[in-house]
Each structure stands twice: as structure tokens, then as C-alpha cells.
Amino acid sequence: MPDLNLITSDQLKKRHAKEARFQWYGRIAIMISLSFLVFMFVAIFYRGAGAFQQTKIGLDIDFSEALIDPQGTRDAEVIAGANFKPLITKSLAQVFPEAANRADKRAVYKLISSGSVFELGNMVKDNPNLIGTSRRVWLTATSEVDLFMKGKIDADIDEALRRLKDSDIARIEMLKDSGLIKRKFNTALFTNGDSREPEMAGILGAALGSFFSLLICFLISFPLGILTAVYLEEYAKKSRITDFIEVNINNLAAVPSIVFGLLGLSIFLNFFHLPRSTPLVGGMVLALMTLPTIIIASRSILRSVPKSIRDAALGLGASKTQTTFHHVVPLALPGMLTGTILGMARALGETAPLLMIGMVAFIVDIPKGVTDVATSLPVQIFLWADSPEKGFVERTSAAIIVLLIFLVLMNLLAVYLRRKLERRW
Amino acid sequence: MAGVIDMQNETELAVKQPIMTAKNVDVFYGKKQAIDNVSLDIPENEITSLIGPSGCGKSTFLRCFNRMNDTIDSCKVSGKIEFAGQDIYSPKVDVVALRARIGMVFQKANPFPKSIFENVAYGPRIHDLSSSKDELEHIVITSLKRAGLYDEVSDRLDDPGTSLSGGQQQRLCIARAIAVDPQIILMDEPCSALDPIATAIIEELMESMKRDYTIVIVTHSMAQAARISQKTAFFHLGKVIEYGETDKMFTSPDNELTQNYISGRIG
Ligand SMILES: Nc1ncnc2c1ncn2[C@@H]1O[C@H](COP(=O)(O)OP(=O)(O)OP(=O)(O)O)[C@@H](O)[C@H]1O
Ligand SMILES: [Mg+2]
């Protein structure tokens, strides 16, 4: 009599339980890794969100011709050379008439960022018609004031341990009462280069440095990587030399990135004397680092193009090159692009090799090309994280947020390109 | 009807020169010998079928004719294969020209992931067979018609070739091979993935193509070989055991191995 029982037996029950248990292990693993990710994002956003706002102090500035441009020439050079500090101190004296002695006056002036004179200067340079008029200008407050306004300075601790004294706090409260102090969107973060003053520091210089470096990196590594991959995969006969090359490419992919930085230092800088600290050299070093990744990714994509397509073309009398470039490469291109973009995303986050070639200097100027000195986003984050000023803490997180956004955008671009190009079947 | 065709063939056979001859061909994959001293003549405008058990070297031998074996690194071919009196393995021969004369249809339909039109137009394009767009279109349409596919796809030439059914894809591949206007078409089990109806359509097609082309076909179906081919070669372990008129081979084979294979005792 055969066993026709369809009801769960003990043995089957055990199997089902095993299956369920395994599924749970998987789910728990995913939850743990997800929670790490969420924790990281929340922590960074919590710390960095403040940096997108900046405290500003409203002052009625009298753009007196006598102080800015006594001769009335309206010459750009005269305006650029003018001293705007008296404009601010005069206005401050009206707001705080009780601050009569030098020490008080200096304390009052210290509420405003020392970069404010440049803000004023730029305003007048852009619009010389301001001279002779008077208007309210929102000047950037110093980092200490900003932190206080954001509730990040505890007024209860001993005055001697604070850089913001009780008198300063009283003045801030006074400004608050008269509506002369406000938090506004922090445009400086996106339009300025680096600065010693946290409230004046921005990421534009670093972002452009990263952009130019990646541009160079792409221009070098994409064509070189793809051509290498196509040659090795489609043309090269298997021999001891190709084996040797293959092993070395795989090894290169595993080399720590700082080694590429040292290579760049000794070859590009010391031997070829290319300009130090520039995106040109940075991009070249990043290209060295990205090349193996692109080659390996491209080769595996090329390998996944079915042989039947090659046979079809060859069988029709297409030459090797026609077969490769009419059929194989177009099919592999979306994948190769994706691999390249992912490699570039890694390059964007790379710090160590850039330190080696001097892209770690304090650079205020915004780079205008690949041969201007620059830093890069991750290096900027490193520099800010290393700064003692408390105001840089939230900026560090803000820069990380921006970097993460760029990384996410690049990954989305990779996905988009793959979808879009693949639709051409 | 069948009788008439047979009579025609027999009268033509007497005067016909083989278009392709293979003499003492050996093929090695590395150290492994896949073809052992095979000599075979392929008559013009006829269908020759290669049969034999799996792994006996039919595909390998077929691929020698258009030098597709060149694409396999480990594969070494020796011996002499002549097409219209020229040694195709001589260094002077250009494989591109050779493969334009000798087309191939593969076991698994392998249309390019492009439109139906582009699939057929690709060959004429790379060989510069047309001087204008109209001419190219003409070639594409005649090829599709000859492959018996045109009526089914005339209104969707821009659709991807991969969107067709298996049988249609195989006919598309045949049209693609025809478009280059070859003398010989090599077919490696072209119907093995098709149902009987699609197979019948392709067999009919081959029957009609015979007038313009020489066909060499590898097949696992003895019935198919018997139905469509005039000559049959029986391969076993890399050797040709028997080669001759299909009718004779299937009724009174000379060799016992052939007898066994045909009656289904080995395979
Ligand atoms: N690329 C290759 N590399 C090494 N050996 C191969 C290769 N292709 C075929 N062979 C070997 O050569 C012999 C003949 O193979 P072939 O494909 O010609 O057989 P076949 O007669 O076409 O078989 P089937 O009917 O199964 O298609 C087989 O033993 C096979 O293992
Ligand atoms: Mg085969």
C-alpha cells in the first residue's frame, strides 16, 4: 500500500520550520544593516541640517561717498581698495550706543563676521549706485553668534569657558527683541570657497575641484579602460603575456588608493613636474585608480554578450572589428558606462591619493580650470573635521550631506543610463 | 511531383562538378582530435546532410567550410578544403570574402537585437552590395520573400527581430544569410528548436532554395535528412563512415554502423 498521505508529516514540518528560520535570519540581517544606514543618515542630517541656515544681523548701512569713494570716480579699483569697516562700526554705534569704550566697541564689532567687509565691498562693486544711499543690509554674524542662535551654546556654563560673554549674549537678546537678527538660508555655503571663519566657509571651491578632477579622471579612464577591455576580451589571443596583464590588472584593483597617490607624487609631480595640488594631477591619479575597476567591469560585461551574436556577425562576413564595434560594444556599452560611473563615484569619495599630491592645502580661491590649485569635497570634509572651531562641526556634516547627494545622483545616473540605453535593445 | 524533381536531379548530377571538396581534413581541439581524415565532395545546387550521433564532429566539420573554427583559439584544422578550386585555408584567402560566399545559419536562431529590417540589411551594408537606399530595401524585401517571411512581417519591419517567434526568427536568420547572396548556405541543426509546423515551413523553404544555393545541413532527424537531402554523410567518432545518395543510404546502407544508426540502435 503506497503512502498517499498529503497532510504534513513531522519530517516535512521540520523542513518548513528550517525554511522559515532561514528566511528570518535573512530578514534580521537586512534589518541590522538597514538600521546602521538609517542611524548614519539621521546622525549626519541631524548635525548638518543647521549649516544650511546662517544667522544674519540687520544693520542700517550708510554707504557714504566720503568713506568709500571720496573723489567720486566710481573706479572699480578705488572701490575694491576702500575700507568698509567704518561703515559697519558706525552703524553698530547707532544700534549699541552704550558701547562707548574701545573694548566694548571691539566686542560689538566681533558679533559681525570679519568677512562682512568683503560682503559689503562686493555689494558696492556689483552695484556702485549704492554709494551715497543708505539701506538695511543683512550681514553674516560670526560663528559664535550663529551657534548661540541655534541653541548650540549653553549660556549656563561658566563665562570664562565661553567665547561668548554675558554682555555679548545680552546684546544678541537686544538684537532679537528689535528683530535685527535672523536665520536665513546659507547661500555662502554654496558660493564660497574655504575660509578660516566657519561662517564664511563654503564648499564651492571643493566641489569644483572634485568636478574638474572627475572630468579629467573620466576623460582618461573611460576611453583607456574601454579600449583595453575590448582589446583584451575580443582581440588578444590567450598567451602568457595576456595572463600576466590580467593578473596585474586584478592586483591593481586591490592596491590601496594611497599607493596611487604616491605614484602620482613621484611620477606626475616629481618627474613630469605637472602643477602641484591641481585637479589635473588629481584626476590623473584618480584615473589610475579607477582604470582597473573599469577594465574589470567592462570585460565581464563584454564576456556576457552571447557568443551567438558574434557568430551571427562573423558568419555574415563581418570582420572582427565590425563584429566588435557594430554588435558587441553597443550591447555592452550601457553596462560599461554603469561600471565607469560607479568607478567614478568611488573616485569622488577618494581622499588618500589626493592628500599625497597636495590637494589638501587651505585654498580660498575657487578653481576656474584644471590647472588651478584646488581641494576636493572629501578632502574639504577631512580639513573641516580637523578644524578646532566649533562652527565647522555642522559644516563638516553639511559637506558630507552634499557629497552623499552627489554620490546618490551619480548612482541614479548610472541606473538611468542603463535603463535608457538598454531600451534600444 | 516528387518523382519529377528526382529525375531532374539525376540528369543534372552526371554533369555537375562539386562546388566544395574536402580532402583529408583533420581537426584538433588542443590535443583532442574531433575530425579524423575526412574527405567529402559537396555537389552544387543540392542539399547535403550530415548525420551522426552527438559529439561525432558534424558541427566541427561544417564550421570548417566557412572557417568559423578560426574563432576558437584551440582549434587547428589541417588538410585541404577547396571552394570553386581555391584552397580556403590558403593565406591569400580573405575570410571576409569567404564568409560572404558561404553563409551560415545556426542551431539557435540568433537575430541581432535590432529591427527586422536592420537584421537583413546588415550583410549587404558591410559588403557594400547596394548603392542606394532603395536598392538596399529591395534586397531586404527579396531576401525576406525568399525566406518566406515577408508576408508575416511586411507591416512591422521596424520591430525588433527578437520579437518574432522561434520559427520566424530562424527564417529571419535565413533571410539574413540570403541577403549577402552566397553560393553555399551551411545550416547547423536549424530546426532543432522548432515545432513540426515551423520545421515543415523551413524544409519547404530549403527545397525551394536549392535552385539558387547549395545547402549543407547538419541534422539529428533522420527523417528530415531523408525528406530533404540528396546526399547524406554519416559521421561517427570524427570519421565519415558512409557518404552517398540519400535514397540509397536510407534503404540499403553499405556499413553496419550506418545501418544501426539509421534503425535507431546507436545514437
Ligand atoms: N570549442 C571546443 N573546444 C573543445 N572541444 C570541442 C569544442 N567544440 C567541440 N568540441 C569537441 O569536438 C567533438 C565534436 O563536437 P561537435 O560539436 O562537432 O559535435 P556534433 O557532432 O556537432 O554534436 P551535436 O550533434 O551534439 O551537436 C566533441 O567531442 C566535442 O566535445
Ligand atoms: Mg553540433
XYZ file of C-alpha atoms and ligand atoms in Angstrom:
724
model
C 0.000 0.000 0.000
C 1.712 3.246 -1.131
C 1.735 6.226 1.216
C -0.753 8.699 -0.263
C -0.907 10.982 2.764
C -0.924 14.696 1.807
C -1.040 16.035 5.351
C 2.154 17.496 6.784
C 4.314 14.878 8.418
C 6.805 15.511 11.189
C 9.672 15.354 8.779
C 8.013 17.897 6.439
C 7.220 20.138 9.387
C 10.875 20.225 10.284
C 11.762 21.198 6.742
C 9.221 24.010 6.747
C 10.488 25.262 10.078
C 14.030 25.277 8.746
C 12.921 27.290 5.743
C 11.071 29.812 7.894
C 14.035 30.128 10.209
C 16.376 30.806 7.331
C 14.074 33.499 5.960
C 14.093 35.151 9.350
C 17.886 35.109 9.528
C 17.917 36.940 6.195
C 15.352 39.483 7.308
C 17.209 40.174 10.545
C 20.472 40.641 8.684
C 18.825 43.147 6.367
C 17.238 44.977 9.270
C 20.532 45.291 11.093
C 22.377 46.681 8.102
C 19.485 48.990 7.252
C 19.382 50.321 10.779
C 23.096 51.145 10.619
C 22.447 53.060 7.431
C 19.465 54.888 8.864
C 21.422 55.687 12.004
C 24.269 57.118 9.936
C 21.982 59.240 7.780
C 19.967 60.535 10.709
C 23.120 61.415 12.635
C 24.633 63.263 9.694
C 21.442 65.096 8.800
C 20.777 65.982 12.417
C 24.219 67.520 12.739
C 24.446 69.029 9.306
C 20.973 70.435 8.825
C 21.852 73.562 10.846
C 24.587 74.523 8.403
C 22.050 75.213 5.695
C 20.925 78.227 7.732
C 23.096 81.110 8.801
C 22.449 83.829 11.337
C 22.424 87.317 9.841
C 22.398 90.676 11.589
C 20.484 93.519 10.004
C 22.333 96.832 10.047
C 21.346 100.146 8.518
C 24.429 100.901 6.495
C 25.095 104.368 5.203
C 27.134 103.929 2.018
C 28.759 107.278 2.475
C 30.631 108.554 -0.519
C 33.219 110.190 1.684
C 34.282 106.838 3.103
C 34.095 104.656 0.006
C 34.962 106.859 -2.924
C 35.967 110.335 -1.759
C 36.915 111.520 -5.256
C 33.644 110.281 -6.748
C 35.483 108.377 -9.519
C 33.374 105.198 -9.153
C 36.501 103.404 -10.257
C 36.351 99.668 -9.525
C 39.867 99.702 -8.133
C 39.123 102.541 -5.768
C 36.024 100.743 -4.535
C 37.893 97.475 -4.117
C 40.574 99.270 -2.117
C 38.133 101.109 0.119
C 37.859 100.265 3.794
C 34.319 99.216 4.620
C 34.880 98.599 8.296
C 33.932 102.144 9.372
C 30.545 101.678 7.647
C 29.819 98.772 9.924
C 31.214 100.297 13.108
C 29.229 103.492 12.525
C 26.024 101.555 12.122
C 26.820 99.390 15.147
C 27.420 102.502 17.229
C 23.861 103.568 16.491
C 22.444 100.198 17.492
C 24.556 99.917 20.628
C 25.081 103.485 21.831
C 26.054 102.250 25.314
C 29.228 100.574 23.951
C 31.414 103.635 24.224
C 34.879 102.409 25.173
C 37.283 100.643 22.837
C 36.897 97.196 24.402
C 33.108 97.337 24.164
C 33.281 98.629 20.628
C 35.557 95.780 19.677
C 33.221 93.281 21.368
C 30.281 94.696 19.438
C 32.150 94.532 16.161
C 33.042 90.942 16.907
C 29.372 89.976 16.646
C 29.696 90.515 12.917
C 31.844 88.211 10.873
C 35.149 89.656 9.797
C 34.196 88.596 6.282
C 31.357 91.092 6.278
C 33.576 93.871 4.989
C 34.102 91.795 1.850
C 30.376 91.180 1.568
C 29.836 94.916 1.649
C 32.684 95.504 -0.757
C 31.235 93.039 -3.259
C 27.807 94.605 -2.924
C 29.161 98.012 -3.810
C 31.388 96.653 -6.556
C 28.386 94.969 -8.172
C 26.190 97.998 -7.773
C 28.124 101.286 -7.464
C 24.831 103.174 -7.396
C 24.568 102.204 -3.743
C 27.158 104.830 -2.902
C 25.518 107.805 -1.283
C 22.438 105.818 -0.292
C 21.528 104.183 2.957
C 19.783 100.854 3.415
C 19.412 97.857 5.671
C 21.921 95.121 4.934
C 21.858 91.647 6.459
C 25.436 90.909 7.387
C 26.722 87.500 8.353
C 27.046 87.065 12.090
C 30.102 85.413 13.497
C 30.077 81.712 14.103
C 29.723 82.131 17.895
C 26.547 84.169 17.490
C 25.282 81.689 14.939
C 25.851 78.780 17.296
C 24.119 80.647 20.114
C 21.131 81.381 17.918
C 20.953 77.704 17.011
C 20.964 76.807 20.702
C 24.334 75.131 20.497
C 25.988 77.302 23.155
C 24.967 76.724 26.718
C 24.683 80.121 28.446
C 24.664 78.446 31.858
C 28.290 77.297 31.904
C 30.996 79.418 33.443
C 31.516 82.622 31.481
C 35.273 82.125 31.442
C 34.840 78.931 29.471
C 32.767 80.573 26.759
C 33.938 82.751 23.947
C 30.567 84.491 24.002
C 30.460 86.610 27.150
C 27.343 87.563 29.100
C 27.475 91.067 27.659
C 27.519 89.608 24.140
C 24.514 87.466 24.946
C 22.686 90.491 26.299
C 23.369 92.327 23.049
C 22.150 89.369 20.995
C 18.962 89.288 23.047
C 18.563 93.011 22.375
C 19.009 92.448 18.629
C 16.471 89.628 18.828
C 13.939 91.903 20.520
C 14.289 94.546 17.840
C 14.107 91.938 15.068
C 17.588 92.706 13.788
C 18.886 89.181 13.990
C 17.545 86.379 11.843
C 18.391 82.985 10.428
C 18.439 82.935 6.675
C 19.257 80.332 4.045
C 23.028 79.920 3.955
C 23.945 80.814 0.376
C 27.589 81.331 1.354
C 27.895 77.591 1.899
C 27.331 77.051 -1.801
C 29.009 80.125 -3.258
C 32.182 80.498 -1.200
C 35.486 78.737 -1.134
C 37.139 77.640 2.050
C 37.733 80.169 4.838
C 39.259 80.312 8.300
C 35.957 81.712 9.564
C 33.380 78.945 9.747
C 30.552 81.338 8.884
C 32.290 82.338 5.656
C 33.431 78.889 4.586
C 31.719 77.273 1.611
C 32.082 74.159 -0.479
C 32.011 75.641 -3.963
C 35.791 75.551 -4.322
C 35.996 71.947 -3.179
C 33.002 70.900 -5.268
C 34.518 72.425 -8.402
C 37.856 70.837 -7.538
C 36.086 67.491 -7.357
C 34.243 68.198 -10.591
C 37.401 69.076 -12.518
C 39.249 66.091 -11.075
C 36.444 63.743 -12.069
C 36.302 65.294 -15.515
C 39.999 64.549 -16.058
C 39.540 61.141 -14.482
C 36.669 60.342 -16.865
C 38.421 61.654 -19.965
C 41.425 59.458 -19.231
C 39.972 56.337 -17.709
C 36.848 55.833 -19.828
C 38.478 55.607 -23.276
C 41.587 53.857 -21.967
C 39.601 51.412 -19.875
C 37.121 50.539 -22.589
C 39.760 50.136 -25.275
C 41.868 47.961 -23.007
C 38.890 45.826 -22.079
C 37.775 45.453 -25.704
C 41.263 44.576 -26.853
C 41.902 42.051 -24.107
C 38.497 40.463 -24.405
C 37.939 40.470 -28.163
C 41.325 40.527 -29.828
C 44.159 39.308 -27.651
C 44.966 35.645 -28.040
C 45.373 33.916 -24.715
C 49.064 33.796 -24.002
C 51.454 34.149 -21.133
C 51.590 37.905 -21.689
C 47.810 38.353 -21.532
C 47.690 36.170 -18.427
C 50.363 38.356 -16.879
C 48.448 41.510 -17.782
C 45.232 40.041 -16.440
C 46.772 39.131 -13.092
C 48.277 42.577 -12.810
C 45.050 44.371 -13.575
C 43.333 42.359 -10.869
C 46.164 43.199 -8.494
C 45.976 46.883 -9.328
C 42.285 46.920 -8.450
C 43.207 45.772 -4.973
C 46.055 48.240 -4.422
C 45.254 50.732 -1.639
C 44.464 54.088 -3.163
C 47.169 55.908 -1.227
C 49.747 53.992 -3.242
C 48.377 55.555 -6.400
C 48.775 58.889 -4.677
C 52.450 58.142 -4.020
C 52.847 57.059 -7.623
C 51.303 60.331 -8.769
C 53.589 62.254 -6.456
C 56.737 60.628 -7.738
C 55.822 60.461 -11.431
C 53.425 63.264 -12.283
C 54.818 65.835 -9.861
C 58.464 64.997 -9.319
C 59.282 63.598 -12.732
C 56.959 65.373 -15.159
C 56.684 68.498 -12.996
C 52.976 68.902 -13.510
C 51.422 71.613 -11.334
C 51.031 70.503 -7.733
C 47.665 70.497 -5.920
C 45.670 70.731 -9.153
C 42.651 68.804 -10.389
C 44.739 67.888 -13.430
C 47.086 65.731 -11.391
C 44.316 64.712 -9.002
C 42.247 63.490 -11.939
C 45.200 61.594 -13.367
C 45.796 59.836 -10.063
C 42.102 59.029 -9.716
C 42.140 57.732 -13.298
C 44.968 55.332 -12.425
C 42.897 54.141 -9.521
C 39.661 53.819 -11.497
C 41.167 52.170 -14.586
C 41.397 48.631 -13.216
C 37.826 48.838 -11.945
C 36.559 49.982 -15.332
C 38.589 47.371 -17.189
C 37.409 44.531 -14.991
C 33.759 45.656 -15.113
C 33.872 46.182 -18.881
C 35.496 42.830 -19.516
C 32.888 40.968 -17.549
C 30.158 42.827 -19.427
C 31.802 42.001 -22.764
C 32.078 38.394 -21.718
C 28.356 38.336 -21.010
C 27.491 39.300 -24.601
C 26.374 35.959 -26.052
C 28.726 34.229 -28.482
C 25.784 33.667 -30.795
C 25.749 37.386 -31.640
C 29.425 37.305 -32.566
C 28.893 34.123 -34.595
C 25.975 35.718 -36.418
C 28.045 38.703 -37.482
C 31.182 36.713 -38.308
C 29.095 34.205 -40.236
C 27.825 37.018 -42.420
C 31.363 38.013 -43.260
C 31.758 40.881 -40.834
C 35.372 41.462 -39.872
C 36.470 41.145 -36.280
C 36.389 44.910 -35.828
C 32.963 45.238 -37.420
C 31.629 42.475 -35.233
C 33.081 44.107 -32.170
C 32.028 47.666 -32.808
C 28.698 47.066 -34.599
C 27.352 44.423 -32.278
C 29.328 43.587 -29.180
C 30.308 47.019 -27.902
C 26.850 48.597 -28.412
C 25.343 45.771 -26.391
C 27.964 46.127 -23.687
C 28.077 49.916 -23.604
C 25.292 50.519 -21.065
C 26.994 48.118 -18.693
C 30.392 49.653 -19.345
C 29.013 53.133 -18.673
C 27.455 51.935 -15.465
C 30.729 50.391 -14.391
C 32.538 53.613 -15.223
C 30.114 55.786 -13.291
C 30.339 53.513 -10.280
C 34.120 53.678 -10.521
C 33.902 57.464 -10.729
C 31.612 57.556 -7.722
C 34.309 55.743 -5.817
C 36.856 58.230 -7.115
C 34.656 61.104 -5.951
C 34.819 59.830 -2.400
C 38.570 59.207 -2.510
C 40.766 61.256 -0.170
C 44.060 59.499 0.434
C 45.653 59.779 -3.022
C 44.723 63.454 -3.224
C 46.494 64.139 0.064
C 49.663 62.748 -1.491
C 49.632 65.141 -4.412
C 48.953 68.177 -2.288
C 45.257 68.740 -2.885
C 44.967 69.234 0.833
C 46.099 72.838 1.127
C 43.948 75.621 2.531
C 42.627 77.194 -0.648
C 40.269 80.147 -0.584
C 40.104 80.766 -4.319
C 37.545 78.984 -6.401
C 39.279 76.988 -9.175
C 38.430 78.068 -12.706
C 40.129 75.253 -14.550
C 42.003 72.005 -14.192
C 45.332 73.701 -13.595
C 44.184 75.919 -10.713
C 45.053 74.748 -7.234
C 42.070 73.147 -5.545
C 40.901 70.669 -2.979
C 38.072 68.212 -3.356
C 34.915 67.530 -1.390
C 36.178 64.625 0.700
C 39.437 66.458 1.407
C 37.426 69.519 2.444
C 35.434 67.338 4.801
C 38.675 65.998 6.207
C 40.048 69.518 6.644
C 36.929 70.844 8.333
C 36.596 67.824 10.567
C 40.140 68.579 11.673
C 39.415 72.248 12.497
C 39.152 73.245 16.146
C 36.369 75.824 15.597
C 33.028 74.569 16.757
C 31.328 76.228 13.794
C 32.968 73.731 11.439
C 31.233 70.776 13.061
C 27.911 71.337 11.358
C 29.607 72.411 8.159
C 31.505 69.142 8.063
C 28.221 67.275 8.243
C 26.694 69.596 5.662
C 29.580 68.901 3.288
C 29.092 65.176 3.879
C 25.424 65.591 3.013
C 26.349 67.340 -0.226
C 28.896 64.646 -1.054
C 26.322 61.931 -0.371
C 23.828 63.716 -2.574
C 26.368 63.787 -5.401
C 27.093 60.097 -4.906
C 23.412 59.239 -4.972
C 22.947 61.357 -8.090
C 25.799 59.562 -9.834
C 24.369 56.198 -8.948
C 20.954 57.291 -10.175
C 22.567 58.470 -13.388
C 24.139 55.040 -13.793
C 20.775 53.364 -13.326
C 19.067 55.841 -15.660
C 21.654 55.413 -18.421
C 21.460 51.667 -18.175
C 17.671 51.703 -18.442
C 17.646 54.253 -21.224
C 20.331 52.680 -23.392
C 19.046 49.195 -22.846
C 15.682 50.132 -24.228
C 17.372 50.306 -27.622
C 17.729 46.536 -27.295
C 5.619 15.656 -58.347
C 8.417 14.256 -56.220
C 9.361 11.931 -58.991
C 9.828 14.778 -61.427
C 12.241 16.542 -59.121
C 14.238 13.398 -58.562
C 14.572 12.773 -62.274
C 15.771 16.301 -62.811
C 18.410 15.874 -60.162
C 19.677 12.677 -61.556
C 20.152 14.115 -65.025
C 21.959 17.151 -63.606
C 24.145 15.101 -61.310
C 26.017 13.476 -64.118
C 27.483 16.749 -65.397
C 27.821 18.608 -62.084
C 31.214 19.445 -60.558
C 31.361 19.578 -56.768
C 31.390 23.193 -55.611
C 33.250 22.294 -52.476
C 35.659 19.499 -51.714
C 37.270 18.433 -48.514
C 40.366 16.243 -48.638
C 41.951 14.501 -45.669
C 40.660 17.018 -43.167
C 41.777 16.668 -39.557
C 40.547 18.965 -36.822
C 42.045 19.158 -33.374
C 40.775 20.975 -30.306
C 44.054 21.286 -28.467
C 45.235 17.654 -28.331
C 41.794 16.200 -28.841
C 41.049 15.098 -32.380
C 37.481 15.898 -33.405
C 37.689 15.141 -37.147
C 39.823 12.315 -38.436
C 40.875 12.273 -42.073
C 37.553 13.199 -43.660
C 37.166 13.620 -47.414
C 33.868 14.756 -48.864
C 32.550 16.420 -52.032
C 29.653 18.845 -51.815
C 27.685 18.929 -55.091
C 26.307 22.218 -56.331
C 22.623 23.127 -56.005
C 21.839 20.172 -53.863
C 21.189 19.586 -50.224
C 23.787 17.540 -48.421
C 23.030 16.421 -44.925
C 25.485 15.452 -42.236
C 24.130 12.982 -39.705
C 25.608 11.060 -36.842
C 25.463 10.661 -33.089
C 26.004 13.601 -30.791
C 29.615 14.683 -30.430
C 30.791 12.947 -33.584
C 32.054 16.198 -35.124
C 29.300 17.277 -37.510
C 29.253 20.884 -36.351
C 33.029 20.989 -36.241
C 33.250 19.772 -39.812
C 30.531 22.143 -41.001
C 32.347 25.086 -39.435
C 35.468 24.230 -41.416
C 33.689 25.233 -44.615
C 33.406 28.917 -43.685
C 36.348 28.890 -41.306
C 34.196 29.651 -38.285
C 36.613 27.389 -36.434
C 39.119 30.232 -36.679
C 37.232 31.921 -33.858
C 38.068 29.089 -31.466
C 41.615 29.570 -30.213
C 42.365 25.920 -29.521
C 41.025 24.681 -32.853
C 43.524 23.572 -35.532
C 42.400 22.487 -38.995
C 44.645 20.628 -41.420
C 44.032 19.025 -44.779
C 42.630 20.709 -47.832
C 39.228 22.290 -48.370
C 38.557 23.821 -51.750
C 35.788 26.136 -52.793
C 35.450 26.535 -56.567
C 39.016 25.332 -56.973
C 40.600 27.586 -54.334
C 42.085 26.354 -51.088
C 40.075 28.248 -48.473
C 42.782 27.838 -45.849
C 45.472 29.368 -48.030
C 46.942 32.540 -46.548
C 45.819 34.515 -49.595
C 42.164 33.865 -48.854
C 40.261 36.602 -47.070
C 37.827 35.068 -44.585
C 35.515 38.024 -45.025
C 35.151 37.232 -48.730
C 34.880 33.527 -47.970
C 32.054 34.017 -45.484
C 30.251 36.301 -47.901
C 30.216 33.353 -50.364
C 29.415 30.747 -47.743
C 26.691 31.811 -45.327
C 25.690 30.105 -42.126
C 22.520 29.507 -40.175
C 22.951 28.409 -36.598
C 21.173 25.920 -34.411
C 19.730 28.577 -32.170
C 18.171 31.463 -34.073
C 20.414 34.411 -33.347
C 18.923 37.588 -34.772
C 20.776 40.769 -33.884
C 18.992 42.814 -31.250
C 17.990 45.254 -33.969
C 14.961 45.725 -36.179
C 13.897 43.072 -38.670
C 14.967 45.361 -41.491
C 18.373 46.035 -39.965
C 18.952 42.338 -39.410
C 18.637 41.602 -43.091
C 20.265 44.843 -44.224
C 23.401 44.320 -42.159
C 25.113 41.878 -44.535
C 24.523 43.902 -47.725
C 25.655 47.004 -45.855
C 29.018 45.696 -44.727
C 29.677 44.165 -48.139
C 28.567 47.298 -49.996
C 26.079 45.368 -52.072
C 23.730 48.281 -52.590
C 24.416 51.739 -53.902
C 21.228 53.368 -52.694
C 18.620 53.138 -50.007
C 16.041 51.865 -52.478
C 18.346 49.144 -53.632
C 19.026 48.084 -50.067
C 15.315 47.972 -49.385
C 14.866 45.865 -52.493
C 17.500 43.393 -51.314
C 15.908 43.196 -47.864
C 12.445 42.596 -49.243
C 13.516 39.966 -51.780
C 15.528 38.169 -49.143
C 12.586 38.165 -46.747
C 10.339 36.919 -49.549
C 12.738 34.122 -50.446
C 12.876 33.115 -46.815
C 9.070 33.014 -46.844
C 8.855 35.556 -44.069
C 7.867 38.721 -45.872
C 4.092 38.276 -45.725
C 4.241 37.789 -41.978
C 6.385 40.810 -41.198
C 5.780 43.257 -44.059
C 3.933 45.681 -41.790
C 6.427 45.616 -38.947
C 9.893 45.718 -40.439
C 10.926 48.150 -37.697
C 10.025 45.800 -34.871
C 12.904 44.081 -33.128
C 13.946 40.814 -34.735
C 13.935 39.269 -31.295
C 10.178 39.858 -31.009
C 9.425 37.189 -33.621
C 8.522 33.590 -32.852
C 11.265 30.961 -32.850
C 10.440 29.715 -36.338
C 10.145 33.235 -37.690
C 13.476 34.139 -36.105
C 15.114 31.188 -37.814
C 13.665 32.260 -41.154
C 14.881 35.771 -40.431
C 18.355 34.326 -39.993
C 17.986 32.509 -43.281
C 16.874 35.759 -44.956
C 19.862 37.482 -43.410
C 22.172 34.835 -44.858
C 20.489 35.007 -48.271
C 20.774 38.794 -48.400
C 24.532 38.550 -48.890
C 23.838 36.359 -51.929
C 26.101 33.435 -51.018
C 26.698 30.319 -53.096
C 26.526 27.939 -50.191
C 24.465 28.054 -47.019
C 25.611 25.998 -44.072
C 22.912 25.080 -41.595
C 23.666 23.583 -38.200
C 20.515 21.898 -36.913
C 18.336 24.826 -37.985
C 15.116 23.128 -36.909
C 16.136 21.551 -33.642
C 14.366 24.210 -31.588
C 11.246 24.345 -33.730
C 7.893 22.616 -33.693
C 6.876 20.339 -36.604
C 4.899 23.066 -38.409
C 7.753 25.577 -38.320
C 10.092 22.776 -39.329
C 7.910 21.918 -42.304
C 7.937 25.563 -43.407
C 11.724 25.675 -43.270
C 12.081 22.382 -45.068
C 9.846 23.651 -47.836
C 11.939 26.760 -47.933
C 15.147 24.770 -48.339
C 13.554 22.767 -51.094
C 12.828 25.979 -52.976
C 16.223 27.491 -52.198
C 18.025 24.552 -53.717
C 17.690 26.052 -57.182
C 19.875 29.035 -56.284
C 22.007 27.760 -53.460
C 23.937 24.781 -52.305
C 22.926 23.731 -48.832
C 24.846 21.699 -46.295
C 22.755 20.832 -43.276
C 23.554 19.124 -40.017
C 20.528 17.364 -38.634
C 19.633 14.970 -35.882
C 16.434 13.956 -37.562
C 16.962 11.067 -39.932
C 13.501 11.673 -41.312
C 14.472 15.217 -42.156
C 17.653 14.102 -43.869
C 15.668 11.587 -45.864
C 12.993 14.111 -46.786
C 15.117 16.994 -47.956
C 18.625 15.942 -48.891
C 20.060 14.380 -51.994
C 23.329 13.341 -50.373
C 23.960 12.184 -46.858
C 27.168 11.734 -44.918
C 27.169 9.613 -41.801
C 29.727 10.655 -39.193
C 30.885 8.536 -36.313
C 33.615 9.461 -33.826
C 35.073 12.059 -36.156
C 35.155 9.826 -39.227
C 32.873 9.641 -42.221
C 31.588 6.091 -42.182
C 29.481 6.363 -45.268
C 28.671 9.011 -47.838
C 26.375 8.803 -50.821
C 22.925 9.206 -52.280
C 20.386 9.768 -49.525
C 17.911 7.296 -51.015
C 20.442 4.523 -51.079
C 21.789 5.335 -47.631
C 18.378 5.030 -46.051
C 17.301 1.920 -47.916
C 20.434 -0.173 -48.238
C 23.409 1.231 -46.364
C 26.760 -0.423 -47.014
C 28.059 -0.191 -43.495
C 26.739 -1.928 -40.467
C 27.285 1.135 -38.239
C 25.163 3.206 -40.593
C 22.543 0.523 -40.570
C 22.495 0.546 -36.786
C 22.331 4.304 -36.526
C 19.576 4.667 -39.066
C 17.499 1.979 -37.468
C 17.967 3.709 -34.129
C 20.225 1.227 -32.432
C 23.000 3.771 -31.758
C 22.605 7.489 -31.389
N 35.134 24.606 -28.681
C 35.507 23.340 -28.441
N 36.579 23.101 -27.681
C 36.982 21.829 -27.415
N 36.362 20.748 -27.884
C 35.270 20.915 -28.641
C 34.789 22.225 -28.967
N 33.697 22.103 -29.750
C 33.507 20.772 -29.906
N 34.439 20.059 -29.254
C 34.553 18.608 -29.217
O 34.660 18.135 -30.528
C 33.847 16.989 -30.705
C 32.858 17.235 -31.833
O 31.970 18.254 -31.457
P 30.820 18.783 -32.406
O 30.221 19.943 -31.757
O 31.369 18.956 -33.748
O 29.812 17.557 -32.375
P 28.417 17.426 -33.099
O 28.503 16.250 -33.963
O 28.018 18.701 -33.692
O 27.486 17.081 -31.880
P 25.966 17.521 -31.658
O 25.170 16.644 -32.525
O 25.736 17.203 -30.209
O 25.859 18.950 -31.972
C 33.145 16.728 -29.401
O 33.810 15.687 -28.747
C 33.301 17.997 -28.619
O 33.481 17.720 -27.256
Mg 26.528 20.245 -33.290
